[in-house]
Short mmCIF file of C-alpha atoms in Angstrom, two decimals:
data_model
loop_
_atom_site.label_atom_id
_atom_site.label_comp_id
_atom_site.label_asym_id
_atom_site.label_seq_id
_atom_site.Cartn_x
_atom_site.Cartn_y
_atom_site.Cartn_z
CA UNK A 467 0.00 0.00 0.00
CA UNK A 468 1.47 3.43 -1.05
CA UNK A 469 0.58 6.62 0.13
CA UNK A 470 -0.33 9.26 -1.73
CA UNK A 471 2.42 12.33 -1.26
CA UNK A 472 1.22 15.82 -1.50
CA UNK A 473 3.99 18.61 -2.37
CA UNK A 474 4.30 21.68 -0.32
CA UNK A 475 4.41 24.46 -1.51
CA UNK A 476 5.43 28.37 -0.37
CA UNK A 477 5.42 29.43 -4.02
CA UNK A 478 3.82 33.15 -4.14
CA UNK A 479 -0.12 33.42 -4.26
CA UNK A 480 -2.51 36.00 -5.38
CA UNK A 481 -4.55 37.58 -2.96
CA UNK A 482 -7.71 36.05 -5.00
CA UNK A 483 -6.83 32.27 -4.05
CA UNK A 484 -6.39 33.20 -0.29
CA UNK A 485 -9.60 35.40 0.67
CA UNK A 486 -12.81 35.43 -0.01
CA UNK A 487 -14.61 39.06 -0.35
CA UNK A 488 -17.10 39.78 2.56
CA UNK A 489 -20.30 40.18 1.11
CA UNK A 490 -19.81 38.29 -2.45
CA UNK A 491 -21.46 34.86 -1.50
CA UNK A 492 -22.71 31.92 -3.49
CA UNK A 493 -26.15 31.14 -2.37
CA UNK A 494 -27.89 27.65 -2.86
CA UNK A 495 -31.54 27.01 -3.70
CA UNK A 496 -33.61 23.92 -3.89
CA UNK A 497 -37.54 22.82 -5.32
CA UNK A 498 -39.21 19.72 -5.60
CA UNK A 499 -40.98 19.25 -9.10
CA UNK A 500 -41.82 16.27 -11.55
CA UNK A 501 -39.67 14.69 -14.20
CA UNK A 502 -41.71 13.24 -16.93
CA UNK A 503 -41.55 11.68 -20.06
CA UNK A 504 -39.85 8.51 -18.91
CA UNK A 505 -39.92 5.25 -20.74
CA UNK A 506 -41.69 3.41 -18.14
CA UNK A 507 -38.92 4.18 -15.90
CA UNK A 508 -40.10 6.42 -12.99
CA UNK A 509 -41.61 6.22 -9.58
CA UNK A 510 -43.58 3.04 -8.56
CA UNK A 511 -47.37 3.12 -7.11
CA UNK A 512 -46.22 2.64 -3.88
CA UNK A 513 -45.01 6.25 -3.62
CA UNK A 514 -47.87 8.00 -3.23
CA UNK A 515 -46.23 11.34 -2.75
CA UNK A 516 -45.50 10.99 -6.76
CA UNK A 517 -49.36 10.35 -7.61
CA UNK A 518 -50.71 13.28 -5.33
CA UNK A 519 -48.25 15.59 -6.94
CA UNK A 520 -49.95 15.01 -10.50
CA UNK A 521 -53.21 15.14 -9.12
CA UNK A 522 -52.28 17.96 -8.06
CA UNK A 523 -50.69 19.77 -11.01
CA UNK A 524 -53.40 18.41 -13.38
CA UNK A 525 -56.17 20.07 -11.07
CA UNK A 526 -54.21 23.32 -11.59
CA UNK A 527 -54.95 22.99 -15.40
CA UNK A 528 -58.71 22.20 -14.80
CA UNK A 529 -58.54 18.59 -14.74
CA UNK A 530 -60.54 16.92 -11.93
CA UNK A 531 -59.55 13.26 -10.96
CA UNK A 532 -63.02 11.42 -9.45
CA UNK A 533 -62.64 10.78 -5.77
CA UNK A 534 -60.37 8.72 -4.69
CA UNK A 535 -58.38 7.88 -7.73
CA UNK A 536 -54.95 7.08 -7.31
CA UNK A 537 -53.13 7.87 -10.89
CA UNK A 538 -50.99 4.88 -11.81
CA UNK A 539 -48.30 6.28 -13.69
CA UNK A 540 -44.84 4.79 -14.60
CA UNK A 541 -43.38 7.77 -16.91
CA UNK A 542 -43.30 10.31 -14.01
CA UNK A 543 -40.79 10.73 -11.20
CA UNK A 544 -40.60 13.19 -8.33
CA UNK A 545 -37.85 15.08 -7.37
CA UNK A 546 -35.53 17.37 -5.80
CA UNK A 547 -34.35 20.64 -7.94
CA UNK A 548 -31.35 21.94 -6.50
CA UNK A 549 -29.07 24.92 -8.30
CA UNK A 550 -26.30 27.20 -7.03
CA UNK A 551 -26.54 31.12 -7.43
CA UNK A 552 -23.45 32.64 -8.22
CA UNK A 553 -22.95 36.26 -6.49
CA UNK A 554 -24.11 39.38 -8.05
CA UNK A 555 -26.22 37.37 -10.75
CA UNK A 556 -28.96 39.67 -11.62
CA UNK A 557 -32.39 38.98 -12.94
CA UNK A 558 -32.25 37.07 -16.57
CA UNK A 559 -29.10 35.45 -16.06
CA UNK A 560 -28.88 31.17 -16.43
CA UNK A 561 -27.53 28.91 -14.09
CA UNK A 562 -26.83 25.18 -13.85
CA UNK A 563 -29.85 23.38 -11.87
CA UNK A 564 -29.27 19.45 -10.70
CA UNK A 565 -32.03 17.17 -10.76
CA UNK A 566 -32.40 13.82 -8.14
CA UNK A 567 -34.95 11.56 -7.96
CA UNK A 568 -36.13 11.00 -4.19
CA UNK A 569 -38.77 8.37 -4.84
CA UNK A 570 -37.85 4.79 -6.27
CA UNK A 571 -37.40 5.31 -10.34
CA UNK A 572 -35.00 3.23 -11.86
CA UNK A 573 -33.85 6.07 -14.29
CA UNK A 574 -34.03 9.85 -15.62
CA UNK A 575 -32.81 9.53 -18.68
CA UNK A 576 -34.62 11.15 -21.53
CA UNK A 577 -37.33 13.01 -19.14
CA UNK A 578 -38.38 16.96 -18.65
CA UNK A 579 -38.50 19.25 -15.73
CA UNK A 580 -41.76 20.62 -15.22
CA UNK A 581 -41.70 24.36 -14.23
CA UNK A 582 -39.91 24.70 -10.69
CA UNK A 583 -39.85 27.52 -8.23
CA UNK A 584 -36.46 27.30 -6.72
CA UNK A 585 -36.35 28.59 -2.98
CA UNK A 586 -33.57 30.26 -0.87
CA UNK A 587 -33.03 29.98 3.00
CA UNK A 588 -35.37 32.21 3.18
CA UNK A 589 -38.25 30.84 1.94
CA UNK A 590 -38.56 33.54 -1.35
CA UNK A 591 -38.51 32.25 -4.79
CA UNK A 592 -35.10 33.41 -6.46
CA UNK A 593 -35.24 30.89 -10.13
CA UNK A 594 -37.75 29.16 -11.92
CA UNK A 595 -36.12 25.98 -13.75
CA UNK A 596 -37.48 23.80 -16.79
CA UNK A 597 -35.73 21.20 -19.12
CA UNK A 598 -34.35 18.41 -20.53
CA UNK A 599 -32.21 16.27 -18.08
CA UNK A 600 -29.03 15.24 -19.21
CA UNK A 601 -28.35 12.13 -17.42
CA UNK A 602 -24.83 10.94 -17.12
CA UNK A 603 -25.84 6.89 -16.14
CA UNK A 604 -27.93 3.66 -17.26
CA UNK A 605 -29.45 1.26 -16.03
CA UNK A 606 -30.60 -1.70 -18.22
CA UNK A 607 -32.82 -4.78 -16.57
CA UNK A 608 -33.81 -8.07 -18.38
CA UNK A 609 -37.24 -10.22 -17.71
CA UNK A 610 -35.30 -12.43 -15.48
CA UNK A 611 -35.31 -9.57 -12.93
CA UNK A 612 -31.22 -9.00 -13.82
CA UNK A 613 -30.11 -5.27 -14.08
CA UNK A 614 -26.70 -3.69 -14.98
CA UNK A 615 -26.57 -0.26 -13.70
CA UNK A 616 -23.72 1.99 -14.85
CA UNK A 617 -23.16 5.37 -12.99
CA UNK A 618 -25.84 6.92 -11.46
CA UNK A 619 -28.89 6.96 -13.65
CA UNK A 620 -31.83 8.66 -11.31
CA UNK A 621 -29.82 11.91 -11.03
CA UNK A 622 -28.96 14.26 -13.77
CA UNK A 623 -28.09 17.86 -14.97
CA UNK A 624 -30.17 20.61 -16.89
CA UNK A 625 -26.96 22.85 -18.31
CA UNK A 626 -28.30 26.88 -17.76
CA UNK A 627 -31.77 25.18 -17.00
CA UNK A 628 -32.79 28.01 -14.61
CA UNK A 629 -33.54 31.57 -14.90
CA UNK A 630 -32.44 34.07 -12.17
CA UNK A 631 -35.96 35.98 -10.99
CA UNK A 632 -34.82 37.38 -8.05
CA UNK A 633 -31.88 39.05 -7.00
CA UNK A 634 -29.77 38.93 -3.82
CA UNK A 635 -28.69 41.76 -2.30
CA UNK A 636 -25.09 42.62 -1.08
CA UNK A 637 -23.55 45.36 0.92
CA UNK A 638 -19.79 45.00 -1.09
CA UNK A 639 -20.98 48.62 -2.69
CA UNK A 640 -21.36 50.09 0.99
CA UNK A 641 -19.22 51.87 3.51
CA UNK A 642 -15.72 52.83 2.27
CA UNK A 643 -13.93 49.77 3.30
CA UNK A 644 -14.03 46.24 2.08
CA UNK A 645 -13.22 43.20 4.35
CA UNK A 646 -11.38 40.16 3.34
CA UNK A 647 -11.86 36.90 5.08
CA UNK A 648 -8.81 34.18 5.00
CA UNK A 649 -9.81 31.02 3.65
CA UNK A 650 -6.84 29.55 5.79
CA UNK A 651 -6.74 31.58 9.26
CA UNK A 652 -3.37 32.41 10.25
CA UNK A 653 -2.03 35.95 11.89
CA UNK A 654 1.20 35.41 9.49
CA UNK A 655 -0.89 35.52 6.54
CA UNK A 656 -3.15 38.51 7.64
CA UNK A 657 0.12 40.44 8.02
CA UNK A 658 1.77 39.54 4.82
CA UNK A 659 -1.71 40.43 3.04
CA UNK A 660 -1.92 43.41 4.99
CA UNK A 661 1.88 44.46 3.87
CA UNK A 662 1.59 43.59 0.22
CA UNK A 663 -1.44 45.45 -0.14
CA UNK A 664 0.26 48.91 1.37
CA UNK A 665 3.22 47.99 -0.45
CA UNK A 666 1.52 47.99 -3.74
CA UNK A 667 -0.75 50.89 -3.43
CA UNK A 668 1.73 52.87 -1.30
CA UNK A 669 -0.27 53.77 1.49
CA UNK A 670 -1.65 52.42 4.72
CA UNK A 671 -5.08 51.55 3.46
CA UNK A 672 -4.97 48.07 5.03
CA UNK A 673 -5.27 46.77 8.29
CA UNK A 674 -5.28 43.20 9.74
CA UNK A 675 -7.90 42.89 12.17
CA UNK A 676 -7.77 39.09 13.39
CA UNK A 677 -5.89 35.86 11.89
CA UNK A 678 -9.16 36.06 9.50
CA UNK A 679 -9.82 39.66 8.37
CA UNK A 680 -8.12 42.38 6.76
CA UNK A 681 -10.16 45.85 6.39
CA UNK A 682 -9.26 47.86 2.99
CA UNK A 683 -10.19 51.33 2.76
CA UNK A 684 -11.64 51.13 -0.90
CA UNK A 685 -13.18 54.07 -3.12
CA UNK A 686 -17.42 54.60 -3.01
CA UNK A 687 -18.06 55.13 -6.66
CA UNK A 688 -18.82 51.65 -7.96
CA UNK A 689 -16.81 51.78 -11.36
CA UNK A 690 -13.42 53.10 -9.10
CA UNK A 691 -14.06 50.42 -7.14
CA UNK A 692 -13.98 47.89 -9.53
CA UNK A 693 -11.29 48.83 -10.76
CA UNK A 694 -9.36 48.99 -7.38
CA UNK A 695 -10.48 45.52 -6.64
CA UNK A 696 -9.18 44.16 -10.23
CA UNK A 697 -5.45 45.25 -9.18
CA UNK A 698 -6.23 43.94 -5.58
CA UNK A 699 -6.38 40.58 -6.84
CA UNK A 700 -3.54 40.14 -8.94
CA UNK A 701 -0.79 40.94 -5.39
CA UNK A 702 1.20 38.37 -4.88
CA UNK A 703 1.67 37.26 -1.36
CA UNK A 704 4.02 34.75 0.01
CA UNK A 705 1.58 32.54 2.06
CA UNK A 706 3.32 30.72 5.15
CA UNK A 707 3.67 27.16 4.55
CA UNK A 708 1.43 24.80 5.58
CA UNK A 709 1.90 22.33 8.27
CA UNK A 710 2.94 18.38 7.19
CA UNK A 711 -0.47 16.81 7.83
CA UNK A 712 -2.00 13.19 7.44
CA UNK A 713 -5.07 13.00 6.21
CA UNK A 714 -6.90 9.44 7.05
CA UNK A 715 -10.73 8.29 4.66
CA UNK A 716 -11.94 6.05 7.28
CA UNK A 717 -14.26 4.80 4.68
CA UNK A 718 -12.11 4.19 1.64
CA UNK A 719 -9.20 3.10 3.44
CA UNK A 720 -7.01 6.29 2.01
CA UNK A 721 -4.11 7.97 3.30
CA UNK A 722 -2.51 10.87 2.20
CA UNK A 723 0.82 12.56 3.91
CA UNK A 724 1.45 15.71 2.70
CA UNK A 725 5.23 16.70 2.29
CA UNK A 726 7.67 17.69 5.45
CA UNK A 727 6.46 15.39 7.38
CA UNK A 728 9.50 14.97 9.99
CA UNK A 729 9.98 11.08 11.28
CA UNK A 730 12.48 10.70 14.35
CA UNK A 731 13.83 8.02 15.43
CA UNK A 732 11.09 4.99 16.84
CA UNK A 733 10.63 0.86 16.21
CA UNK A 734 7.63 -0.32 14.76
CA UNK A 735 6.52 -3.98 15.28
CA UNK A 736 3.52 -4.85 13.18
CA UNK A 737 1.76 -7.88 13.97
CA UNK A 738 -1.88 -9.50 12.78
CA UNK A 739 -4.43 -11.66 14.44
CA UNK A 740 -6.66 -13.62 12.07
CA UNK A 741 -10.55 -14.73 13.50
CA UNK A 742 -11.75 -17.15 11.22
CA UNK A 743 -15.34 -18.30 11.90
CA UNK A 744 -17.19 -21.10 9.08
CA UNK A 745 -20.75 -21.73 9.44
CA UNK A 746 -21.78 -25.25 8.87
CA UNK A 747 -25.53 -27.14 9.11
CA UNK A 748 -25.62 -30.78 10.07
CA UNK A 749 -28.80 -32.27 9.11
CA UNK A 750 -30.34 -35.39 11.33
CA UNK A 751 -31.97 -37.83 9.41
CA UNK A 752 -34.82 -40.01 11.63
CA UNK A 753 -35.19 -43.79 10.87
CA UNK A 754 -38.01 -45.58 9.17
CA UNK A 755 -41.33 -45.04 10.46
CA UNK A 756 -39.60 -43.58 14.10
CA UNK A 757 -41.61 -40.83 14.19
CA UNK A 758 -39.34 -37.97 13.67
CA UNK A 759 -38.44 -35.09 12.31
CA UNK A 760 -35.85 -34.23 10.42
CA UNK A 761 -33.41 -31.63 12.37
CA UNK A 762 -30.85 -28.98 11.17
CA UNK A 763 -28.15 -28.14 13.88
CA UNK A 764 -26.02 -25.78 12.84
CA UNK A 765 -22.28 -25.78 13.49
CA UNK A 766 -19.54 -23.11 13.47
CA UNK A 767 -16.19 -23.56 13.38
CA UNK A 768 -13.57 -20.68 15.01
CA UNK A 769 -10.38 -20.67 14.27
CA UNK A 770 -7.91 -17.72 15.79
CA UNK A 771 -3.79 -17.29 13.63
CA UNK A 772 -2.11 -15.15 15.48
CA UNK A 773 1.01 -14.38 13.30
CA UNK A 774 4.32 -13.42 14.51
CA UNK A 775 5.04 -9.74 14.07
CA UNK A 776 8.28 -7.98 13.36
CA UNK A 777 10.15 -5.08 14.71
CA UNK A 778 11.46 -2.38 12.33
CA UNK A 779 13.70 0.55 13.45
CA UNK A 780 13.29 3.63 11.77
CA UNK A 781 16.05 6.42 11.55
CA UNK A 782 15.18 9.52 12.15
CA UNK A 783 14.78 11.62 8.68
CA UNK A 784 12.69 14.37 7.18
CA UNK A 785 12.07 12.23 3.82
CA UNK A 786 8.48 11.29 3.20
CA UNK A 787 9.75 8.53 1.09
CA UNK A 788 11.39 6.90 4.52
CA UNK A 789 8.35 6.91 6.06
CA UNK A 790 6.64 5.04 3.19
CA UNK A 791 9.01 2.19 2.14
CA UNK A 792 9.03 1.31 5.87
CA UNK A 793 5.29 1.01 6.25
CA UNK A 794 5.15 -0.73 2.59
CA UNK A 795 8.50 -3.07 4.23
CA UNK A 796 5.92 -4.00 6.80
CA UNK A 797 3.23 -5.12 4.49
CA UNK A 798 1.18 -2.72 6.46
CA UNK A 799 -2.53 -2.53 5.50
CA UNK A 800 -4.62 0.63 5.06
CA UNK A 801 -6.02 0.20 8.39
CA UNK A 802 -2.56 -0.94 9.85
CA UNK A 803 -1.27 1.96 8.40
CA UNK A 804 -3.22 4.42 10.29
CA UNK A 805 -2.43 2.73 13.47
CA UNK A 806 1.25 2.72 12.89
CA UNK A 807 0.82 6.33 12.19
CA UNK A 808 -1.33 7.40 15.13
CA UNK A 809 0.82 5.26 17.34
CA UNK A 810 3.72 7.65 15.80
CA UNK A 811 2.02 10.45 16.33
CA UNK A 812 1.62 9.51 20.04
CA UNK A 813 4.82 8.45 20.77
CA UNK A 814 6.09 12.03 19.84
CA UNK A 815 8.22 10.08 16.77
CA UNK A 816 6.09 11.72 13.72
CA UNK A 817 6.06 15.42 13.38
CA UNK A 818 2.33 15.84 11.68
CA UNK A 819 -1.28 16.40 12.14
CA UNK A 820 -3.40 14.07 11.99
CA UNK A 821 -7.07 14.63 10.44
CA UNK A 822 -10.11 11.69 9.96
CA UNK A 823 -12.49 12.76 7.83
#
């Protein structure tokens, strides 16, 4: 098992990778609609959220259902609308929507989106979407009941499917200053922003407030400062290097070590114990005419292998590539590895972080 190495890097940045503007936002919205004009491939009877939906959006066009008629229909799927609006979009503009099914249909491929109100936090309606689905998987079944799904088939995309109806409002066009949040907190960084922004505009017109904000004194008139913020983003700033970590997937079984990572001197002994558990069924046959039943007993077999582990000395170094030939040496595991590591970590002999997600 190798682990994946990240470089590190303390190359000069632009201040636009390493804040984000206060006040300039993405905002996301969500609906719930119908997809329809499947090929028999959408929600089941059972969900009956699906059939009240059309009931209901067929009474909206002056069709009345007779009491207690349940629509059966297999072309139609319900589902969730979500879309992502950009900052500063204004009324007219497109954006991306994504479509999921949230009932049980098998696929969305080749359906429309009915007309959906798209919703912020706030409850208002900020896009209305409508569209073909592009739909990125399959999923093919036989008679026999035997299906080959590829990808994933009951969510898709409707490329510039929505149209912005509503806009959000933002206060970067008020007050004379204009606040810049760190996407990485660190006081370092706040100063060396700070600097490089006097530095290039020759004047003191920027202040670090906290290891996440820096306060620019900008101009009013909205054309002056556009312009100011264009040449803000292109200084360069020598970000302070981040420190070594190891990140651990619990639920993939990845690893990554990012670069610098600083081993010292420590002796690993890596060892494995092996439960091995078979289920058997013994079946008891009664004689002739006794009167019996037959009987199935089962029987499980456990079996423990404890094999013999090995101790492995490891110099101290500063080489990431130490570090991984002697956990590959061991034969170490995903899971073994982040033991070994955490156990590292603990001991004081690995100079890292260490981060589960």
């Amino acid at each position: 098992m190798l682990p994946v190495a990240l470089p590190m890097t303390t190359a000069a940045q632009s201040i636009q990778s390493m804040v984000n503007i206060q006040g300039i936002r993405e905002n996301q919205l969500v609906g719930y609609s119908l997809v329809v004009g499947l090929n028999n491939s959408g929600d089941k009877n059972q969900v009956k959220f699906t059939n009240q939906t059309v009931t209901n959006m067929l009474r909206q066009f002056g069709v009345q259902l007779p009491a207690k008629i349940d629509p059966k229909v297999k072309n139609v799927a319900a589902v969730a609308v979500s879309a992502t609006l950009p900052p500063m979009y204004s009324r007219g503009q497109n954006i991306d929507v994504t479509v999921s099914s949230i009932g049980d249909a098998k696929s969305l491929r080749g359906g429309t989106l009915l007309l959906t109100q798209l919703h912020g936090a706030d409850g208002e309606v900020y896009a209305l979407a409508q569209g073909s689905v592009v739909v990125g998987g399959v999923n093919a079944g036989g008679n026999s009941g035997a299906s080959v799904t590829v990808n994933t088939p009951t969510a898709g995309l409707i490329p510039n499917g929505a149209t912005v109806e509503r806009e959000i409002p933002s206060d970067f066009n008020m007050g004379n200053t204009i606040t810049l949040n760190l996407k990485r907190p660190s006081f370092k960084d706040a100063n060396s922003i700070a600097n490089a922004i006097n530095n290039g505009f020759q004047s003191g017109i920027a202040t670090a407030k906290s290891s996440t904000n820096v306060e620019v004194i900008a101009p009013t008139a909205p054309g002056a400062r556009v312009a100011f913020m264009s040449q803000l983003d292109d200084i360069q700033v020598r970000a302070e290097p981040v420190r070594a970590k190891v990140i651990f997937n619990s639920r993939t079984g990845t690893v990554v070590m990012g670069d610098g990572v600083v081993l010292h001197a420590a002796a690993i002994s890596h060892g494995s114990l092996t439960v091995t558990i078979s289920e058997n069924n013994s079946v008891s046959q009664p004689g002739a005419l006794s009167g019996g039943r037959t009987a199935v007993t089962p029987q499980s077999d456990v079996s423990v292998k404890n094999s013999h582990g090995q101790m492995l000395q490891l110099p101290e170094s500063t080489s990431l590539k130490t570090l991984v030939n002697a956990l590959n040496g061991l034969g170490a595991s995903p899971d073994d590895v982040m033991s070994i590591l955490q156990a590292l970590h603990e001991a004081g002999a690995l100079d890292a972080d260490l981060e589960v997600i």
